[in-house]
Coordinates of C-alpha atoms in Angstrom, one line a residue:
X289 CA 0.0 0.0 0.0
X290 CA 1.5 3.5 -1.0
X291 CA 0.8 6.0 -3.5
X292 CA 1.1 4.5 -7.3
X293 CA 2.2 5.7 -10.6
X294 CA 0.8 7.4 -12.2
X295 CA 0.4 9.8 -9.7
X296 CA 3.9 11.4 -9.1
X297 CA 5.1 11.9 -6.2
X298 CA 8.4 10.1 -4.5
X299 CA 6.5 7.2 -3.0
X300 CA 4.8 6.4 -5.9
X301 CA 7.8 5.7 -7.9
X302 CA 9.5 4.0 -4.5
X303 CA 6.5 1.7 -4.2
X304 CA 6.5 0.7 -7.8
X305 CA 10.3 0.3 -8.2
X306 CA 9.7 -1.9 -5.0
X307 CA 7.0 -3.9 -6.1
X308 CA 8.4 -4.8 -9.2
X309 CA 12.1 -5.7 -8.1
X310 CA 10.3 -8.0 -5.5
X311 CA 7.9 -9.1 -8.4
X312 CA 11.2 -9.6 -10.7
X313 CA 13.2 -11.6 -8.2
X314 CA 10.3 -14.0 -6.9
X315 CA 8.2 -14.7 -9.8
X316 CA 5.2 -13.3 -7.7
X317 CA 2.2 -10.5 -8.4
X318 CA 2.1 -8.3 -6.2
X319 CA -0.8 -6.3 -5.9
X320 CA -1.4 -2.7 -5.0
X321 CA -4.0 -1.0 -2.2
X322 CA -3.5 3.0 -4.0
X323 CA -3.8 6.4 -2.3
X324 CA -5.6 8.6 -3.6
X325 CA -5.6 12.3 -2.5
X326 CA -8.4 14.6 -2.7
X327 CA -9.4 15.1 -6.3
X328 CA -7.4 11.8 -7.4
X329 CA -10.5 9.8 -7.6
X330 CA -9.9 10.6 -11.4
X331 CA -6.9 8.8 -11.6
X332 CA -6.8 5.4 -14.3
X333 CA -4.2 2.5 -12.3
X334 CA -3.2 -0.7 -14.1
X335 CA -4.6 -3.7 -13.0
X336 CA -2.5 -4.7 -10.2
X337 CA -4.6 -1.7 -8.4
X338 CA -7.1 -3.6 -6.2
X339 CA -8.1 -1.3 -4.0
X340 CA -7.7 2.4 -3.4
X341 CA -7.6 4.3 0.2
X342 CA -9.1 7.7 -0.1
X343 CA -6.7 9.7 2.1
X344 CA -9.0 12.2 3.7
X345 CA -12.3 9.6 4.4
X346 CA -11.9 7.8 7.8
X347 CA -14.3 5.3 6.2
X348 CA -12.3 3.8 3.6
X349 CA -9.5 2.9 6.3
X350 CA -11.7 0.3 8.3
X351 CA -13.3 -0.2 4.7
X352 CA -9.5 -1.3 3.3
X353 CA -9.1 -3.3 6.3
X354 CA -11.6 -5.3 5.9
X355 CA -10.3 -6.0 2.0
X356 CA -6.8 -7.0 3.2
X357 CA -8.3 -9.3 5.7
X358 CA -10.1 -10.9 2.7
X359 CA -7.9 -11.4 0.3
X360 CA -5.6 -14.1 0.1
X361 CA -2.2 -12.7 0.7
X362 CA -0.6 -13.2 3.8
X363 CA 0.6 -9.6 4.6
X364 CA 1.0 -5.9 3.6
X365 CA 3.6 -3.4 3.5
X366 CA 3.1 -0.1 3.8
X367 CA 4.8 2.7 2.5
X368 CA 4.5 5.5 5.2
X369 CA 5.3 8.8 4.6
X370 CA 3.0 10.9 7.1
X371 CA 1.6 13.6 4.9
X372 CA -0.2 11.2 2.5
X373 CA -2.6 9.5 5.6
X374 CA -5.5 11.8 6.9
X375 CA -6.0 13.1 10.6
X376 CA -3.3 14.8 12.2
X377 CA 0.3 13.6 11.0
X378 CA -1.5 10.9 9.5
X379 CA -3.7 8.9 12.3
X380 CA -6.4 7.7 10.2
X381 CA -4.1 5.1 9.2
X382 CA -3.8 3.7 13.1
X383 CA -7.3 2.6 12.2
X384 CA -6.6 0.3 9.6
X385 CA -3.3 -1.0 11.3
X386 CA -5.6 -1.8 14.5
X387 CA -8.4 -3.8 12.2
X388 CA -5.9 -5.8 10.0
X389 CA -5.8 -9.8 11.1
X390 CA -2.6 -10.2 9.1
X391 CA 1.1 -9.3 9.7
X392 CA 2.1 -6.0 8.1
X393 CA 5.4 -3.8 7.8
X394 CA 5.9 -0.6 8.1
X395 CA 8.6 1.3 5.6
X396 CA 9.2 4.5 7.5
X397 CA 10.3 7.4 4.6
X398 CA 10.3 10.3 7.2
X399 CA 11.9 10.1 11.0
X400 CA 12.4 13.4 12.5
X401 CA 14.6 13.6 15.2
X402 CA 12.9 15.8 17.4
X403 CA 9.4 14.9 17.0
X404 CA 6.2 17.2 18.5
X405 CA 4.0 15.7 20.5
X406 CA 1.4 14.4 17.8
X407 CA 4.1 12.7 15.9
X408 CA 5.4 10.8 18.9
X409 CA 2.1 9.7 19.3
X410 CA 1.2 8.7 16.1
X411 CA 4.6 6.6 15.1
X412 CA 4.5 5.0 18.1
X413 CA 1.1 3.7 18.0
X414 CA 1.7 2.5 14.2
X415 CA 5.0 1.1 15.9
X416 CA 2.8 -0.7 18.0
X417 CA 0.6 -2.4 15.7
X418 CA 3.1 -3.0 12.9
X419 CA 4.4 -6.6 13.2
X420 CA 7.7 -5.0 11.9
X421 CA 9.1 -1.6 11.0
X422 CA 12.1 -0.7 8.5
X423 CA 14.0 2.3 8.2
X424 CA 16.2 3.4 5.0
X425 CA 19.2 4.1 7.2
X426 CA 20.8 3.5 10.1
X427 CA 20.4 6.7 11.1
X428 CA 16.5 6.0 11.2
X429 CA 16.5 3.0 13.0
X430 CA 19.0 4.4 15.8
X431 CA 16.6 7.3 16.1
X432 CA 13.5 5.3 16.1
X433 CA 15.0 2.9 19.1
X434 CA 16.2 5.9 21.4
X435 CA 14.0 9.1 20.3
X436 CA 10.5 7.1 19.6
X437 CA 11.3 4.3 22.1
X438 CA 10.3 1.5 19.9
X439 CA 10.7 -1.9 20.7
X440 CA 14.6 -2.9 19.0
X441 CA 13.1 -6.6 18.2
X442 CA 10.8 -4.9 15.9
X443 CA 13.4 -2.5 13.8
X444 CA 14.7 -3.5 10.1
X445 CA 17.0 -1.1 8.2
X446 CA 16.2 -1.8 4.2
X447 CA 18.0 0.4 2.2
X448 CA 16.7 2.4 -0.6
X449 CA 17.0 0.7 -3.7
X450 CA 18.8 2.3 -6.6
X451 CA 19.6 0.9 -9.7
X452 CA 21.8 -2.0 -10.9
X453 CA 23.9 -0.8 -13.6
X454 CA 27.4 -1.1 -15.2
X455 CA 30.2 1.4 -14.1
X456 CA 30.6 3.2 -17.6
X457 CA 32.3 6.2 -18.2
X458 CA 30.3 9.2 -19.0
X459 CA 31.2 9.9 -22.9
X460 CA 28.0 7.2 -24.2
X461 CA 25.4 9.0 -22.3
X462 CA 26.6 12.3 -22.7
X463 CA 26.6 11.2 -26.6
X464 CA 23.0 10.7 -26.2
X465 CA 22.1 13.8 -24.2
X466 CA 23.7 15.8 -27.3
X467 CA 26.0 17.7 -24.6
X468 CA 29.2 16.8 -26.3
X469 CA 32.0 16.5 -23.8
X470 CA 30.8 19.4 -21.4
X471 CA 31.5 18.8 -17.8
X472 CA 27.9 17.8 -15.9
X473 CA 26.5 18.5 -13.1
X474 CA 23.0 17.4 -12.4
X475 CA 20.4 17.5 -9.2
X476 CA 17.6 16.0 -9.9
X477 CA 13.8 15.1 -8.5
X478 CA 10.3 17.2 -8.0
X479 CA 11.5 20.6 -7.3
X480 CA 10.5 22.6 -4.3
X481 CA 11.7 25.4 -2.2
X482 CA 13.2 23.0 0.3
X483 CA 16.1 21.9 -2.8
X484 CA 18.0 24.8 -2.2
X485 CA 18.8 25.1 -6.0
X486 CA 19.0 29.0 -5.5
X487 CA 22.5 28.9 -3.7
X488 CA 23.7 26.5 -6.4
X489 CA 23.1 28.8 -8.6
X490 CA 25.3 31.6 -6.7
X491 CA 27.7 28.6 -6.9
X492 CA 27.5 28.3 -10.5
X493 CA 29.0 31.8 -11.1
X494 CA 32.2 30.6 -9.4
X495 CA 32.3 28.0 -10.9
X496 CA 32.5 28.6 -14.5
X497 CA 34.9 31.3 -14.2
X498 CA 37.3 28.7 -13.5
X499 CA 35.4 26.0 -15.4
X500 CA 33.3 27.4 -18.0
X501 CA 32.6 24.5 -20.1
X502 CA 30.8 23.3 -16.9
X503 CA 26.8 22.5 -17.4
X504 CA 24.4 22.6 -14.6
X505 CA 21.2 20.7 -15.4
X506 CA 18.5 20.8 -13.0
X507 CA 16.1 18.1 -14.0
X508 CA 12.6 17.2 -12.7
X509 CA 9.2 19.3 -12.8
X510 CA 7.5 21.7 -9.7
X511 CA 5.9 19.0 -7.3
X512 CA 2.7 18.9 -7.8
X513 CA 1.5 19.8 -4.2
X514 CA 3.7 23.1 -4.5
X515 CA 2.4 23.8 -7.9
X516 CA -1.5 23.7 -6.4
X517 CA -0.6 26.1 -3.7
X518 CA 1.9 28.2 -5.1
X519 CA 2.2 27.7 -9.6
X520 CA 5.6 27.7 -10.8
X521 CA 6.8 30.6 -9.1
X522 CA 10.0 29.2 -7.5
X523 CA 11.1 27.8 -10.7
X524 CA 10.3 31.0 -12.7
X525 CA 12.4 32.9 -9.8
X526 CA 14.9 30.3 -10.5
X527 CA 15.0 31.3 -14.1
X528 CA 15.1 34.9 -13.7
X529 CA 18.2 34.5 -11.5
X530 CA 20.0 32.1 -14.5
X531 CA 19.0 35.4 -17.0
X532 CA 19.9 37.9 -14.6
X533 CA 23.6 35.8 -13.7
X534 CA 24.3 35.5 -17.4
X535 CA 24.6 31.4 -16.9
X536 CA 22.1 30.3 -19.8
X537 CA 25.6 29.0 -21.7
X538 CA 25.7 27.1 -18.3
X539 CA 22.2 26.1 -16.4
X540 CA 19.4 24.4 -18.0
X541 CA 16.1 24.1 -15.9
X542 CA 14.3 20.4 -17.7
X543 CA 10.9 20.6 -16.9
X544 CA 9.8 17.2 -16.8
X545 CA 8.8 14.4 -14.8
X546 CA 11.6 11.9 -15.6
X547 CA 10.9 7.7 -15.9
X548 CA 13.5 5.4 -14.9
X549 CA 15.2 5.4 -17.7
X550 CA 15.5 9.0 -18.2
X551 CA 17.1 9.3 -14.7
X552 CA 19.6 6.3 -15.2
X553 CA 20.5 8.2 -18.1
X554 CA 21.3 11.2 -17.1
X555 CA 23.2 10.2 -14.0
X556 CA 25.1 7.7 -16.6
X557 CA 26.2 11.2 -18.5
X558 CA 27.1 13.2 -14.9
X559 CA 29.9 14.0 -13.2
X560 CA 29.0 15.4 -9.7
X561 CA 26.1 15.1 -8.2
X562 CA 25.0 17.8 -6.2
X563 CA 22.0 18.3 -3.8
X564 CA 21.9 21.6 -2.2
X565 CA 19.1 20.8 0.2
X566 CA 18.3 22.7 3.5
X567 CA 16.2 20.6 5.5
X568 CA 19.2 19.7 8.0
X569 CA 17.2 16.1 9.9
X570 CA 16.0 14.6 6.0
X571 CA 16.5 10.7 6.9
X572 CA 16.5 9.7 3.3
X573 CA 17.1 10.9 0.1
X574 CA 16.7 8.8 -3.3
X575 CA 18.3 11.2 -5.5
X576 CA 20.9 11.0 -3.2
X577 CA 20.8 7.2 -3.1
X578 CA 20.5 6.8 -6.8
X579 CA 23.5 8.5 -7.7
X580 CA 26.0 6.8 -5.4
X581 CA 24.4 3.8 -6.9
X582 CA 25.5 4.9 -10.2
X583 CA 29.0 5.7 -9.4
X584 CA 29.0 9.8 -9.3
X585 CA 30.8 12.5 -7.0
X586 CA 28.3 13.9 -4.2
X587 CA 28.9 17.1 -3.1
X588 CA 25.7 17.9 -0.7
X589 CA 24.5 19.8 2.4
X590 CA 25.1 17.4 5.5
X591 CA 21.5 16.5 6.3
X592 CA 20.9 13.2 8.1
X593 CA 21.2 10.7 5.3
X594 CA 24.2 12.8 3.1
X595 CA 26.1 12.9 6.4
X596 CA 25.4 8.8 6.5
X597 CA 26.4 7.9 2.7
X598 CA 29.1 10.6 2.3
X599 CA 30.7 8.8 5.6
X600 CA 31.7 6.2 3.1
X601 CA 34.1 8.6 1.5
X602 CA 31.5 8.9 -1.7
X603 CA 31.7 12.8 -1.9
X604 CA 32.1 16.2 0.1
X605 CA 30.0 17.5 2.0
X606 CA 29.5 21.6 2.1
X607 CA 27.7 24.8 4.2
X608 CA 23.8 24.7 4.4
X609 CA 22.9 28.0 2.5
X610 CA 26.5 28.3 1.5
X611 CA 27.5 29.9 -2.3
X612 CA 31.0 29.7 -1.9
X613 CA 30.7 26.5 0.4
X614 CA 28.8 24.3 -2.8
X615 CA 31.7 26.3 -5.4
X616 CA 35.0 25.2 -3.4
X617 CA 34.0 21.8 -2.9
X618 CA 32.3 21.2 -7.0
X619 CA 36.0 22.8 -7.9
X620 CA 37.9 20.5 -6.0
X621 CA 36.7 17.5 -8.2
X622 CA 36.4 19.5 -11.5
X623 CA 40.2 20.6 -10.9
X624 CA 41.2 16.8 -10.1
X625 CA 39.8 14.2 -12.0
X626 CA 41.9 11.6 -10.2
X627 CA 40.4 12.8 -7.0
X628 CA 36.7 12.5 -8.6
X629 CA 37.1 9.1 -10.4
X630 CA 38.7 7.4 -7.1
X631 CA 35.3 8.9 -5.1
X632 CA 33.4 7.6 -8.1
X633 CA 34.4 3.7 -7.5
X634 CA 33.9 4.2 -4.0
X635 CA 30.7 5.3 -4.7
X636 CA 29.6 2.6 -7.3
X637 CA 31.3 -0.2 -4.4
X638 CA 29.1 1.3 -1.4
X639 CA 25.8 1.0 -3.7
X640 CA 26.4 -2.2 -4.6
X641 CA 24.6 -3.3 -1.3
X642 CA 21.9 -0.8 -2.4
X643 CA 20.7 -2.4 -5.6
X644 CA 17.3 -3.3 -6.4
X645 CA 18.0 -6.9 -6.3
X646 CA 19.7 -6.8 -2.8
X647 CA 16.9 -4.5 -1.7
X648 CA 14.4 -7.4 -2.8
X649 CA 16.1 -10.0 -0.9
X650 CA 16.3 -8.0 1.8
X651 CA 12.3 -7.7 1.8
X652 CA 12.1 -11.4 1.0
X653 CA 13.9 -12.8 3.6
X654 CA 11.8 -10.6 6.3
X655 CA 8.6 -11.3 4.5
X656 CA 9.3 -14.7 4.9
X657 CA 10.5 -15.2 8.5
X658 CA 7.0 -13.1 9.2
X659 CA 4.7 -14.9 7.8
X660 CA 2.0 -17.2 9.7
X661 CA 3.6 -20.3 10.6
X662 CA 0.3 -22.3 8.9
X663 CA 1.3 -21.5 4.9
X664 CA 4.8 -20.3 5.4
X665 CA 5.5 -18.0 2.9
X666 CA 8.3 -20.0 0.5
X667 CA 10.0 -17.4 -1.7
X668 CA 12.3 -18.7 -4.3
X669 CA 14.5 -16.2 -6.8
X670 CA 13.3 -17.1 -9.7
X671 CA 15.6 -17.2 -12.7

C-alpha cells in the first residue's frame, strides 16, 4: 500500500520500483491497495490496483481493512510517509493497522529527530501495531529505538533501492544527451523550495569562471502539491536568477517528470552530483541514493542521510545555505579528476549493497520469517 504511478510523487515511484524488483526476483504478483488524495478519484491504475484508500475519508481505512483481511495474501507493506494519511500527521491510518488480522510492515520514509508531540504519538502507535518496521538508514533506526522508544526486536533497516547498472564512463550518455564533452552536473527530483537550488546557482557563477565548459542541469518538474498552492513561481524565480547571472551558456532548468530510464540516463552522463538541500534532519534521500548507486561524486549539504552515505568517503559535504561553500567543494573535483574518479568507485562499491536486487532480498527474507507459521510464505529467486 502507498501512492502509485501514475500519480507522481516520491513514494509512488519507490512503491513501484519496490514492487516490481520483489515481483522480478520472486516470480510473484504483487498487488497494489492505492492512495488517492483529494481530487485523485480521477486517476486510471493498471490492473495490479485492487483497491484504493481515499486519504482524507476515515471510512475507507476500516473499509481497506476489511479488504486486506479478505484477500488471500498473507501480509501488507506499507509505504508510510505521514503527509499522504489523513487526521493529524496521518492517524487515520492507526485505524486500519488496529483492524488488520494479518502481519504487516511498516517502511518509515520520514523520522524526525525531534518529534512534536502528535508525531510521537502517532509513530509509536503505528509502531505498536506493525508486526515489523524498516528504516532506510541507520540513522532512522538508531533514532526510532532511542527518540521514539520503539521496541529494537521490531526495527529492520532496508536500504533504498537504486539501480543495478554497469560502471561506464560518461562519454556514451553524454553522446545521447547531445552535450558533447561538457562537464555535468546534475540534481535532480520534483522541485520545491526545500532543494536549495538557488545557492547552487550563486555557486554556479564561481564555478564557471574557472570552469566554463561546466553545465548545470536541473532536471525534474515543480511537485505537484507546490504547484496547487503556489504555480511555478519558484522555478520562474529560478529562471530569472539564471538570466539575470548571465549562466544560460551554463544552467538548464528540464521541466519534466523523468521515468526510470531517463534518470539512469542522465546520472550515466554526470559527473558530480550535487544536492543543495536545506532541510538539516532529512532521513533519506533517493536522488541522493541513486546517484551513489550509479558511481557519481556527491557534493551535498550534511543533512541526516548525506552525512550517513558521504561517511563512506562517496563525496564532500559543504555549508547549508552556502555559495562559496557548494563552489569550493564542486572545484575541487572539476580541478582533479583523479580525485573524482577514485570517489566515483567508491561510490559505485558502497551502492552495490543498495541495488534493487539486494533490496528485494532483503524484503524477501523478512517477509518470509513473518509470515504465519500455517502457509509459510516459500520465496524462491526465480531465474
Amino acid at each position: 500500500m502507498g501512492s502509485f504511478p501514475p500519480r507522481e510523487c516520491g513514494i509512488a515511484t519507490f512503491t513501484k520500483d519496490v514492487v516490481d524488483s520483489f515481483d522480478g526476483t520472486f516470480g510473484t504478483k504483487s498487488e497494489i491497495i492505492a492512495i488517492d488524495e483529494p481530487g485523485g478519484e480521477w486517476r486510471h491504475y493498471g490492473p495490479e490496483v485492487v483497491a484504493r484508500l481515499r486519504e482524507e475519508e476515515r471510512s475507507s481505512y476500516t473499509d481497506v481493512a476489511a479488504i486486506v483481511n479478505a484477500h488471500p495474501a498473507q501480509m501488507l507493506n506499507i509505504q508510510h510517509e505521514y503527509g499522504i494519511f489523513g487526521g493529524e500527521r496521518g492517524e487515520f491510518l492507526i485505524d486500519l493497522l488496529k483492524e488488520l488480522q494479518k502481519p504487516v510492515t511498516l517502511t518509515l520514509h520520514t523520522v524526525l529527530p525531534e518529534p512534536e508531540e502528535t508525531m510521537l504519538r502517532v509513530t509509536r502507535e503505528l509502531a505498536k501495531y506493525s508486526t515489523a518496521v524498516i528504516s532506510l538508514s541507520e540513522t532512522g533506526k538508531h533514532l526510532l529505538e532511542t527518540v521514539y522508544e520503539i521496541d529494537p526486536r521490531k526495527l529492520h533497516v532496508i536500504h533504498h533501492g537504486v539501480p543495478d547498472v554497469p560502471f561506464h564512463s560518461t562519454d556514451t550518455a553524454k553522446a545521447s544527451l547531445g552535450v558533447g564533452q561538457r562537464m555535468l552536473i546534475t540534481t535532480f527530483g520534483l522541485i520545491n523550495r526545500g532543494k536549495g537550488l538557488e545557492y547552487a546557482l550563486d555557486a554556479m557563477r564561481t564555478i564557471v569562471r574557472y570552469h566554463p565548459e561546466t553545465l548545470y542541469l536541473i532536471l525534474g518538474e515543480t511537485h505537484p502539491t507546490v504547484r496547487r498552492q503556489e504555480g511555478e513561481s519558484y522555478r520562474e524565480a529560478l529562471q530569472e536568477k539564471i538570466r539575470e547571472y548571465r549562466l544560460l551558456n551554463n544552467v538548464a532548468l528540464v521541466d519534466k517528470y523523468l521515468d526510470f530510464d531517463e534518470v539512469v540516463n542522465y546520472l550515466a552522463a554526470t559527473d558530480i552530483y550535487l544536492t543543495p538541500y536545506l532541510n538539516p534532519v532529512q532521513i533519506v534521500s533517493g536522488t541522493l541514493a541513486y546517484a551513489v548507486g550509479c558511481g557519481k561524486a556527491i557534493v551535498s549539504t550534511p543533512y541526516l542521510y548525506a552525512e550517513e552515505v558521504l561517511a563512506h568517503n562517496c563525496g564532500f559535504l559543504c555549508k547549508f545555505r552556502d555559495a562559496d561553500s557548494i563552489a569550493e567543494n564542486v572545484l575541487m573535483l572539476l580541478d582533479d579528476p583523479s580525485l573524482r574518479r577514485a570517489i566515483e568507485r567508491r561510490a559505485y562499491r558502497f551502492g552495490r549493497q543498495m541495488t534493487w536486487p539486494h533490496v528485494a532480498a532483503a524484503y524477501g527474507r523478512l517477509f518470509a520469517e513473518l509470515a504465519p507459521a500455517s502457509g509459510r510464505l516459500e520465496l524462491v529467486h526465480s531465474a
